[in-house]
Amino acid sequence: MMKPFASSADLTEKSQTLEVLADGVYALTAEGDPNVGAIEGADFLVCFEAMATPAAARTWLARLREHTDKPVRYLVLSHYHAVRVLGASAFEADVIVAHDMTRALVAERGQQDWESEYGRMPRLFEEPASIPGLTHPTATFSDRFTIDLGGDRGDLELRYCGRGHTEGDIVAWLPRQRILFAGDLVEAQAALYTGDAFHREWATGTLDRVAALDAQTLIGGRGAVVHGADVGAAISQTRDFLRVMLTEVAAVQSRGGTLKEAFEIVHTALAPRYGGWPIFEHCLPFDVSRLWDELSGVERPRIWTAERDRQVWAELQG
C-alpha cells in the first residue's frame, strides 16, 4: 500500500516558538516546519527567509512586531525553494538579497518548484492566492555580502560556503554574537531534503566551511535552535545523513542494482536514527533519486515538476 504522497497528509498545525537569541536577534521555530529569523540594525531590520506565502509571513511579522517596529530593509533568502521565498511581498523590504545562483535558479525553475512544493506540502501554503508571483532577488553576490547593522551592532555577514542543499545556499553570520542562520545546509533533528543537492561537496568542503565559523548558536533550516556543543552535533548529524546515503547508493550502483533497491537500502540504514524526525518519509525518495543521478554523472539536478514528483513517489514509496 502506497504511503500518502510527500507531506500531503500532514495537516496538523505546528506550534510556533519565537526565541530572542541575543539583543535584537530572533528566531521562529515550529516543530520541524521551516525556520525563519530576524536581526535588528540600528534603525532597520534584516529578515532571514520569507515563508511560503505572504499570509504566512504576515503571521510571523505580527509576532516580530511585538518586539520591534523597525522597517525591513533587507530580506535575505538562503536559497530558491518556494517555501522559503514566495512570502517575500509581505516584508516590503527595500532589498531582497540572495546568491547569484539563486537568482538564476528562480528564473530557470522557480515556477516548476512552486507547483511541486505546493503539491508536496499544501499546509505550508496558507492562502496561496496571496502569492503575487515568483520572488526575484534585487541584489545578489558570489562570495560575501556584508551588512553594516549600524550603531554598535556590528556587521551581519552573508556567506556562500559552497554547493550543498542547492547550488546557491547562503548563511547569515553574526561574528560578534557567534550566531549562525544556516538555512537548509544544517538541520537539527530534522531529516535532510537533498533533491536539488550536491551531496559530495555538501558532506565535505561545504560543511567544513560552516563548521569553521565555530558558531555558538545555530538556527538550521528546520528543528530547534542549538547552542554550544549541540552546534557541532547538528553539523555532524547532517554530515552523517549525507555520508550514509553516499555509501549505500554507491554500493548499489557498483553491483548493478536498481534505484528502487538503493532507496530501500538507504531507508533501512537511516530509519533507526532518523526515521522519526520531521519529513523523513517525505524527503527520502527525492533524496535518493537525485543522488542516483549525481553518482551516474548528472551534474546539475533535474527540475522537479508536480508530475515527476508523483512518478518518483509511486516508483519508490509504492
mmCIF file of C-alpha atoms in Angstrom:
data_model
loop_
_atom_site.group_PDB
_atom_site.id
_atom_site.type_symbol
_atom_site.label_atom_id
_atom_site.label_comp_id
_atom_site.label_asym_id
_atom_site.label_seq_id
_atom_site.Cartn_x
_atom_site.Cartn_y
_atom_site.Cartn_z
ATOM 1 C CA MET A 1 0.000 0.000 0.000
ATOM 2 C CA MET A 2 1.431 3.348 -1.012
ATOM 3 C CA LYS A 3 2.148 5.915 1.702
ATOM 4 C CA PRO A 4 0.374 9.294 1.481
ATOM 5 C CA PHE A 5 2.190 11.490 -1.014
ATOM 6 C CA ALA A 6 5.035 13.533 0.479
ATOM 7 C CA SER A 7 3.577 15.767 3.234
ATOM 8 C CA SER A 8 0.096 15.976 1.708
ATOM 9 C CA ALA A 9 -1.435 14.205 4.719
ATOM 10 C CA ASP A 10 0.390 16.399 7.267
ATOM 11 C CA LEU A 11 -2.422 18.831 8.018
ATOM 12 C CA THR A 12 -1.836 19.406 11.739
ATOM 13 C CA GLU A 13 -0.798 22.944 12.580
ATOM 14 C CA LYS A 14 2.553 23.203 14.334
ATOM 15 C CA SER A 15 3.188 25.303 17.430
ATOM 16 C CA GLN A 16 5.478 28.256 16.697
ATOM 17 C CA THR A 17 8.114 29.415 19.199
ATOM 18 C CA LEU A 18 9.757 32.847 18.993
ATOM 19 C CA GLU A 19 13.151 32.951 20.713
ATOM 20 C CA VAL A 20 15.235 36.033 21.461
ATOM 21 C CA LEU A 21 18.777 34.733 20.983
ATOM 22 C CA ALA A 22 20.609 37.987 21.776
ATOM 23 C CA ASP A 23 19.784 41.673 21.791
ATOM 24 C CA GLY A 24 17.819 42.163 18.582
ATOM 25 C CA VAL A 25 18.322 38.620 17.236
ATOM 26 C CA TYR A 26 15.193 36.496 16.763
ATOM 27 C CA ALA A 27 14.352 33.001 15.557
ATOM 28 C CA LEU A 28 10.947 31.447 14.927
ATOM 29 C CA THR A 29 10.825 27.645 15.011
ATOM 30 C CA ALA A 30 7.784 25.435 14.514
ATOM 31 C CA GLU A 31 8.223 21.740 15.386
ATOM 32 C CA GLY A 32 10.008 20.829 12.170
ATOM 33 C CA ASP A 33 8.395 23.364 9.841
ATOM 34 C CA PRO A 34 10.798 25.793 8.104
ATOM 35 C CA ASN A 35 12.558 28.195 10.472
ATOM 36 C CA VAL A 36 12.835 31.962 9.938
ATOM 37 C CA GLY A 37 14.686 34.741 11.734
ATOM 38 C CA ALA A 38 15.387 38.439 12.039
ATOM 39 C CA ILE A 39 18.257 40.701 13.100
ATOM 40 C CA GLU A 40 17.857 44.296 14.223
ATOM 41 C CA GLY A 41 20.071 47.012 12.852
ATOM 42 C CA ALA A 42 20.258 50.423 14.486
ATOM 43 C CA ASP A 43 17.186 51.643 12.614
ATOM 44 C CA PHE A 44 16.164 48.763 10.349
ATOM 45 C CA LEU A 45 15.569 45.010 10.245
ATOM 46 C CA VAL A 46 17.150 42.188 8.306
ATOM 47 C CA CYS A 47 14.761 39.253 7.918
ATOM 48 C CA PHE A 48 16.038 35.781 7.051
ATOM 49 C CA GLU A 49 13.727 33.633 4.875
ATOM 50 C CA ALA A 50 10.275 34.619 3.634
ATOM 51 C CA MET A 51 7.969 31.607 4.250
ATOM 52 C CA ALA A 52 5.687 30.070 1.624
ATOM 53 C CA THR A 53 3.030 32.767 1.264
ATOM 54 C CA PRO A 54 2.527 36.419 2.215
ATOM 55 C CA ALA A 55 -0.301 35.343 4.527
ATOM 56 C CA ALA A 56 2.048 33.020 6.437
ATOM 57 C CA ALA A 57 4.736 35.701 6.505
ATOM 58 C CA ARG A 58 2.343 38.262 7.970
ATOM 59 C CA THR A 59 1.685 35.950 10.924
ATOM 60 C CA TRP A 60 5.429 35.800 11.594
ATOM 61 C CA LEU A 61 5.804 39.546 11.197
ATOM 62 C CA ALA A 62 2.993 40.151 13.686
ATOM 63 C CA ARG A 63 4.953 38.134 16.258
ATOM 64 C CA LEU A 64 8.108 40.053 15.424
ATOM 65 C CA ARG A 65 6.301 43.395 15.796
ATOM 66 C CA GLU A 66 5.715 42.579 19.462
ATOM 67 C CA HIS A 67 9.460 43.211 19.860
ATOM 68 C CA THR A 68 10.390 45.841 17.268
ATOM 69 C CA ASP A 69 8.700 48.243 14.864
ATOM 70 C CA LYS A 70 11.767 48.902 12.717
ATOM 71 C CA PRO A 71 11.183 48.676 8.948
ATOM 72 C CA VAL A 72 12.544 45.747 6.972
ATOM 73 C CA ARG A 73 15.439 46.985 4.853
ATOM 74 C CA TYR A 74 16.857 43.613 3.815
ATOM 75 C CA LEU A 75 15.143 40.290 3.202
ATOM 76 C CA VAL A 76 17.733 37.512 2.917
ATOM 77 C CA LEU A 77 16.831 34.326 1.039
ATOM 78 C CA SER A 78 19.076 31.361 1.799
ATOM 79 C CA HIS A 79 18.100 29.586 -1.441
ATOM 80 C CA TYR A 80 15.381 29.414 -4.093
ATOM 81 C CA HIS A 81 12.870 26.846 -2.795
ATOM 82 C CA ALA A 82 9.269 28.019 -2.852
ATOM 83 C CA VAL A 83 8.517 27.516 0.850
ATOM 84 C CA ARG A 84 11.408 29.892 1.605
ATOM 85 C CA VAL A 85 10.733 32.685 -0.851
ATOM 86 C CA LEU A 86 7.141 33.095 -2.034
ATOM 87 C CA GLY A 87 6.043 35.112 1.006
ATOM 88 C CA ALA A 88 8.518 37.894 0.213
ATOM 89 C CA SER A 89 5.999 40.589 -0.709
ATOM 90 C CA ALA A 90 4.696 40.762 2.880
ATOM 91 C CA PHE A 91 8.018 42.144 4.128
ATOM 92 C CA GLU A 92 8.018 45.206 1.867
ATOM 93 C CA ALA A 93 11.814 45.038 2.009
ATOM 94 C CA ASP A 94 13.965 47.624 0.278
ATOM 95 C CA VAL A 95 16.411 44.936 -0.851
ATOM 96 C CA ILE A 96 15.959 41.187 -1.404
ATOM 97 C CA VAL A 97 19.381 39.526 -1.152
ATOM 98 C CA ALA A 98 20.409 36.079 -2.379
ATOM 99 C CA HIS A 99 23.272 34.298 -4.099
ATOM 100 C CA ASP A 100 23.881 34.783 -7.813
ATOM 101 C CA MET A 101 22.841 31.165 -8.450
ATOM 102 C CA THR A 102 19.595 31.615 -6.535
ATOM 103 C CA ARG A 103 18.547 34.374 -8.897
ATOM 104 C CA ALA A 104 19.400 32.122 -11.847
ATOM 105 C CA LEU A 105 17.552 29.150 -10.359
ATOM 106 C CA VAL A 106 14.391 31.165 -9.741
ATOM 107 C CA ALA A 107 14.439 32.169 -13.411
ATOM 108 C CA GLU A 108 15.238 28.651 -14.600
ATOM 109 C CA ARG A 109 12.927 26.534 -12.437
ATOM 110 C CA GLY A 110 11.071 28.734 -9.961
ATOM 111 C CA GLN A 111 7.604 28.129 -11.423
ATOM 112 C CA GLN A 112 8.026 24.348 -11.504
ATOM 113 C CA ASP A 113 9.369 24.382 -7.948
ATOM 114 C CA TRP A 114 6.360 26.419 -6.774
ATOM 115 C CA GLU A 115 3.946 23.883 -8.268
ATOM 116 C CA SER A 116 5.990 20.969 -6.938
ATOM 117 C CA GLU A 117 6.228 22.213 -3.353
ATOM 118 C CA TYR A 118 2.594 23.257 -3.204
ATOM 119 C CA GLY A 119 1.666 19.674 -4.074
ATOM 120 C CA ARG A 120 4.094 18.181 -1.592
ATOM 121 C CA MET A 121 3.422 20.491 1.380
ATOM 122 C CA PRO A 122 -0.006 22.115 0.990
ATOM 123 C CA ARG A 123 -0.356 23.019 4.679
ATOM 124 C CA LEU A 124 2.552 25.478 4.459
ATOM 125 C CA PHE A 125 0.806 27.425 1.694
ATOM 126 C CA GLU A 126 -1.620 29.454 3.789
ATOM 127 C CA GLU A 127 -3.854 31.465 1.455
ATOM 128 C CA PRO A 128 -1.948 30.567 -1.723
ATOM 129 C CA ALA A 129 -3.859 33.193 -3.673
ATOM 130 C CA SER A 130 -1.949 35.832 -1.686
ATOM 131 C CA ILE A 131 1.253 34.972 -3.635
ATOM 132 C CA PRO A 132 1.718 37.673 -6.285
ATOM 133 C CA GLY A 133 4.196 35.668 -8.370
ATOM 134 C CA LEU A 134 7.786 34.460 -8.295
ATOM 135 C CA THR A 135 10.216 36.182 -5.942
ATOM 136 C CA HIS A 136 13.244 37.625 -7.761
ATOM 137 C CA PRO A 137 16.223 38.881 -5.704
ATOM 138 C CA THR A 138 17.170 42.512 -6.257
ATOM 139 C CA ALA A 139 20.777 42.180 -5.007
ATOM 140 C CA THR A 140 22.999 39.127 -5.411
ATOM 141 C CA PHE A 141 26.597 38.166 -4.699
ATOM 142 C CA SER A 142 29.027 35.324 -5.374
ATOM 143 C CA ASP A 143 31.080 35.030 -2.166
ATOM 144 C CA ARG A 144 30.247 37.508 0.622
ATOM 145 C CA PHE A 145 27.806 40.340 1.269
ATOM 146 C CA THR A 146 28.296 42.432 4.426
ATOM 147 C CA ILE A 147 25.532 44.461 6.045
ATOM 148 C CA ASP A 148 26.618 47.161 8.485
ATOM 149 C CA LEU A 149 23.964 46.990 11.198
ATOM 150 C CA GLY A 150 24.799 50.482 12.435
ATOM 151 C CA GLY A 151 25.464 51.928 15.878
ATOM 152 C CA ASP A 152 27.369 49.408 17.976
ATOM 153 C CA ARG A 153 25.622 46.370 16.477
ATOM 154 C CA GLY A 154 28.496 45.277 14.245
ATOM 155 C CA ASP A 155 28.138 43.507 10.906
ATOM 156 C CA LEU A 156 25.973 40.751 9.508
ATOM 157 C CA GLU A 157 27.944 38.638 7.032
ATOM 158 C CA LEU A 158 26.147 36.711 4.313
ATOM 159 C CA ARG A 159 28.448 33.959 3.101
ATOM 160 C CA TYR A 160 28.498 31.369 0.360
ATOM 161 C CA CYS A 161 30.078 28.180 1.744
ATOM 162 C CA GLY A 162 29.813 26.086 -1.406
ATOM 163 C CA ARG A 163 27.270 23.915 -3.174
ATOM 164 C CA GLY A 164 25.125 21.866 -0.830
ATOM 165 C CA HIS A 165 21.364 21.733 -0.385
ATOM 166 C CA THR A 166 21.207 23.665 -3.691
ATOM 167 C CA GLU A 167 23.712 25.419 -5.944
ATOM 168 C CA GLY A 168 23.173 28.733 -4.191
ATOM 169 C CA ASP A 169 22.778 28.267 -0.439
ATOM 170 C CA ILE A 170 23.994 31.084 1.797
ATOM 171 C CA VAL A 171 24.294 31.501 5.552
ATOM 172 C CA ALA A 172 23.894 34.609 7.724
ATOM 173 C CA TRP A 173 26.674 35.020 10.289
ATOM 174 C CA LEU A 174 26.862 37.370 13.262
ATOM 175 C CA PRO A 175 30.550 37.182 14.259
ATOM 176 C CA ARG A 176 30.177 39.340 17.367
ATOM 177 C CA GLN A 177 27.434 37.160 18.850
ATOM 178 C CA ARG A 178 28.684 33.969 17.133
ATOM 179 C CA ILE A 179 25.153 33.239 15.895
ATOM 180 C CA LEU A 180 24.655 31.461 12.577
ATOM 181 C CA PHE A 181 21.493 31.214 10.494
ATOM 182 C CA ALA A 182 22.490 28.181 8.433
ATOM 183 C CA GLY A 183 19.432 27.693 6.241
ATOM 184 C CA ASP A 184 18.992 24.130 4.996
ATOM 185 C CA LEU A 185 22.726 23.434 4.959
ATOM 186 C CA VAL A 186 22.272 22.180 8.529
ATOM 187 C CA GLU A 187 19.242 20.571 10.170
ATOM 188 C CA ALA A 188 18.849 19.992 13.907
ATOM 189 C CA GLN A 189 16.908 16.779 14.441
ATOM 190 C CA ALA A 190 15.093 17.094 11.142
ATOM 191 C CA ALA A 191 15.642 14.984 8.040
ATOM 192 C CA LEU A 192 17.521 16.413 5.064
ATOM 193 C CA TYR A 193 15.916 17.274 1.774
ATOM 194 C CA THR A 194 18.556 16.655 -0.891
ATOM 195 C CA GLY A 195 16.502 16.519 -4.079
ATOM 196 C CA ASP A 196 18.409 19.514 -5.504
ATOM 197 C CA ALA A 197 21.688 18.824 -3.740
ATOM 198 C CA PHE A 198 25.366 18.265 -4.451
ATOM 199 C CA HIS A 199 25.892 15.546 -1.879
ATOM 200 C CA ARG A 200 29.640 15.046 -2.140
ATOM 201 C CA GLU A 201 30.503 18.742 -1.874
ATOM 202 C CA TRP A 202 27.930 19.317 0.873
ATOM 203 C CA ALA A 203 29.245 16.453 3.013
ATOM 204 C CA THR A 204 32.851 17.663 2.756
ATOM 205 C CA GLY A 205 34.008 21.185 1.920
ATOM 206 C CA THR A 206 30.709 22.988 2.361
ATOM 207 C CA LEU A 207 30.032 21.648 5.856
ATOM 208 C CA ASP A 208 33.723 22.083 6.694
ATOM 209 C CA ARG A 209 33.372 25.801 5.981
ATOM 210 C CA VAL A 210 30.184 26.017 8.038
ATOM 211 C CA ALA A 211 31.854 24.252 10.965
ATOM 212 C CA ALA A 212 34.943 26.502 10.721
ATOM 213 C CA LEU A 213 32.837 29.509 11.708
ATOM 214 C CA ASP A 214 32.686 27.964 15.200
ATOM 215 C CA ALA A 215 29.182 29.230 15.927
ATOM 216 C CA GLN A 216 27.946 29.122 19.488
ATOM 217 C CA THR A 217 24.294 29.279 18.415
ATOM 218 C CA LEU A 218 22.911 27.821 15.198
ATOM 219 C CA ILE A 219 19.490 28.081 13.592
ATOM 220 C CA GLY A 220 19.113 25.362 10.994
ATOM 221 C CA GLY A 221 16.530 25.116 8.266
ATOM 222 C CA ARG A 222 14.229 23.058 10.458
ATOM 223 C CA GLY A 223 14.299 21.874 14.037
ATOM 224 C CA ALA A 224 15.257 23.504 17.315
ATOM 225 C CA VAL A 225 17.810 26.260 17.825
ATOM 226 C CA VAL A 226 21.010 24.664 19.129
ATOM 227 C CA HIS A 227 23.757 26.036 21.358
ATOM 228 C CA GLY A 228 27.297 25.129 22.398
ATOM 229 C CA ALA A 229 28.279 21.523 21.796
ATOM 230 C CA ASP A 230 24.919 20.850 20.155
ATOM 231 C CA VAL A 231 26.009 23.043 17.226
ATOM 232 C CA GLY A 232 28.724 20.556 16.342
ATOM 233 C CA ALA A 233 26.290 17.698 16.859
ATOM 234 C CA ALA A 234 23.810 19.215 14.373
ATOM 235 C CA ILE A 235 26.542 19.642 11.763
ATOM 236 C CA SER A 236 27.739 16.078 12.400
ATOM 237 C CA GLN A 237 24.278 14.556 12.072
ATOM 238 C CA THR A 238 23.789 16.434 8.795
ATOM 239 C CA ARG A 239 27.112 15.109 7.519
ATOM 240 C CA ASP A 240 26.313 11.574 8.699
ATOM 241 C CA PHE A 241 22.968 11.545 6.894
ATOM 242 C CA LEU A 242 24.742 12.513 3.668
ATOM 243 C CA ARG A 243 27.584 10.036 4.110
ATOM 244 C CA VAL A 244 25.252 7.111 4.746
ATOM 245 C CA MET A 245 23.354 7.956 1.588
ATOM 246 C CA LEU A 246 26.539 8.302 -0.439
ATOM 247 C CA THR A 247 27.960 4.998 0.802
ATOM 248 C CA GLU A 248 24.818 2.949 0.290
ATOM 249 C CA VAL A 249 23.776 4.319 -3.098
ATOM 250 C CA ALA A 250 27.312 3.989 -4.468
ATOM 251 C CA ALA A 251 27.411 0.353 -3.305
ATOM 252 C CA VAL A 252 24.146 -0.481 -5.064
ATOM 253 C CA GLN A 253 25.304 1.171 -8.272
ATOM 254 C CA SER A 254 28.673 -0.600 -8.198
ATOM 255 C CA ARG A 255 26.985 -4.012 -8.193
ATOM 256 C CA GLY A 256 24.486 -3.112 -10.897
ATOM 257 C CA GLY A 257 21.460 -2.682 -8.661
ATOM 258 C CA THR A 258 18.395 -0.537 -9.221
ATOM 259 C CA LEU A 259 17.169 2.806 -7.931
ATOM 260 C CA LYS A 260 14.386 1.002 -6.041
ATOM 261 C CA GLU A 261 16.961 -1.222 -4.312
ATOM 262 C CA ALA A 262 19.047 1.813 -3.410
ATOM 263 C CA PHE A 263 16.029 3.535 -1.874
ATOM 264 C CA GLU A 264 15.120 0.504 0.230
ATOM 265 C CA ILE A 265 18.690 0.021 1.471
ATOM 266 C CA VAL A 266 19.127 3.714 2.323
ATOM 267 C CA HIS A 267 15.786 3.719 4.122
ATOM 268 C CA THR A 268 16.846 0.703 6.187
ATOM 269 C CA ALA A 269 20.204 2.293 7.001
ATOM 270 C CA LEU A 270 18.843 5.708 8.021
ATOM 271 C CA ALA A 271 15.495 4.879 9.641
ATOM 272 C CA PRO A 272 16.793 3.671 13.031
ATOM 273 C CA ARG A 273 18.409 7.044 13.743
ATOM 274 C CA TYR A 274 16.467 9.497 11.598
ATOM 275 C CA GLY A 275 13.156 7.837 10.767
ATOM 276 C CA GLY A 276 11.199 9.601 13.493
ATOM 277 C CA TRP A 277 12.374 13.060 12.501
ATOM 278 C CA PRO A 278 10.224 15.571 10.579
ATOM 279 C CA ILE A 279 9.757 14.975 6.838
ATOM 280 C CA PHE A 280 11.939 11.836 6.721
ATOM 281 C CA GLU A 281 9.465 9.759 4.686
ATOM 282 C CA HIS A 282 8.605 12.772 2.545
ATOM 283 C CA CYS A 283 12.191 13.558 1.601
ATOM 284 C CA LEU A 284 13.876 10.228 1.091
ATOM 285 C CA PRO A 285 12.534 9.201 -2.342
ATOM 286 C CA PHE A 286 13.528 12.562 -3.813
ATOM 287 C CA ASP A 287 16.878 12.456 -1.985
ATOM 288 C CA VAL A 288 17.832 9.039 -3.330
ATOM 289 C CA SER A 289 16.620 9.864 -6.833
ATOM 290 C CA ARG A 290 18.858 12.939 -7.006
ATOM 291 C CA LEU A 291 21.849 11.119 -5.521
ATOM 292 C CA TRP A 292 21.406 8.279 -8.015
ATOM 293 C CA ASP A 293 21.568 10.844 -10.801
ATOM 294 C CA GLU A 294 24.567 12.593 -9.279
ATOM 295 C CA LEU A 295 26.579 9.393 -8.937
ATOM 296 C CA SER A 296 25.565 8.496 -12.503
ATOM 297 C CA GLY A 297 27.180 11.692 -13.794
ATOM 298 C CA VAL A 298 24.174 14.052 -13.918
ATOM 299 C CA GLU A 299 25.942 17.200 -12.750
ATOM 300 C CA ARG A 300 23.026 19.569 -12.150
ATOM 301 C CA PRO A 301 19.782 18.427 -10.515
ATOM 302 C CA ARG A 302 16.923 17.723 -12.867
ATOM 303 C CA ILE A 303 13.945 20.026 -12.433
ATOM 304 C CA TRP A 304 11.246 18.690 -10.156
ATOM 305 C CA THR A 305 7.742 19.086 -11.526
ATOM 306 C CA ALA A 306 4.467 18.087 -9.916
ATOM 307 C CA GLU A 307 4.213 15.234 -12.433
ATOM 308 C CA ARG A 308 7.759 13.981 -11.838
ATOM 309 C CA ASP A 309 7.234 14.137 -8.073
ATOM 310 C CA ARG A 310 4.316 11.717 -8.339
ATOM 311 C CA GLN A 311 6.197 9.379 -10.662
ATOM 312 C CA VAL A 312 9.191 9.087 -8.332
ATOM 313 C CA TRP A 313 6.932 8.668 -5.310
ATOM 314 C CA ALA A 314 4.983 5.856 -6.966
ATOM 315 C CA GLU A 315 8.177 4.108 -8.016
ATOM 316 C CA LEU A 316 9.941 4.278 -4.657
ATOM 317 C CA GLN A 317 7.296 4.601 -1.951
ATOM 318 C CA GLY A 318 4.763 2.341 -3.653
#
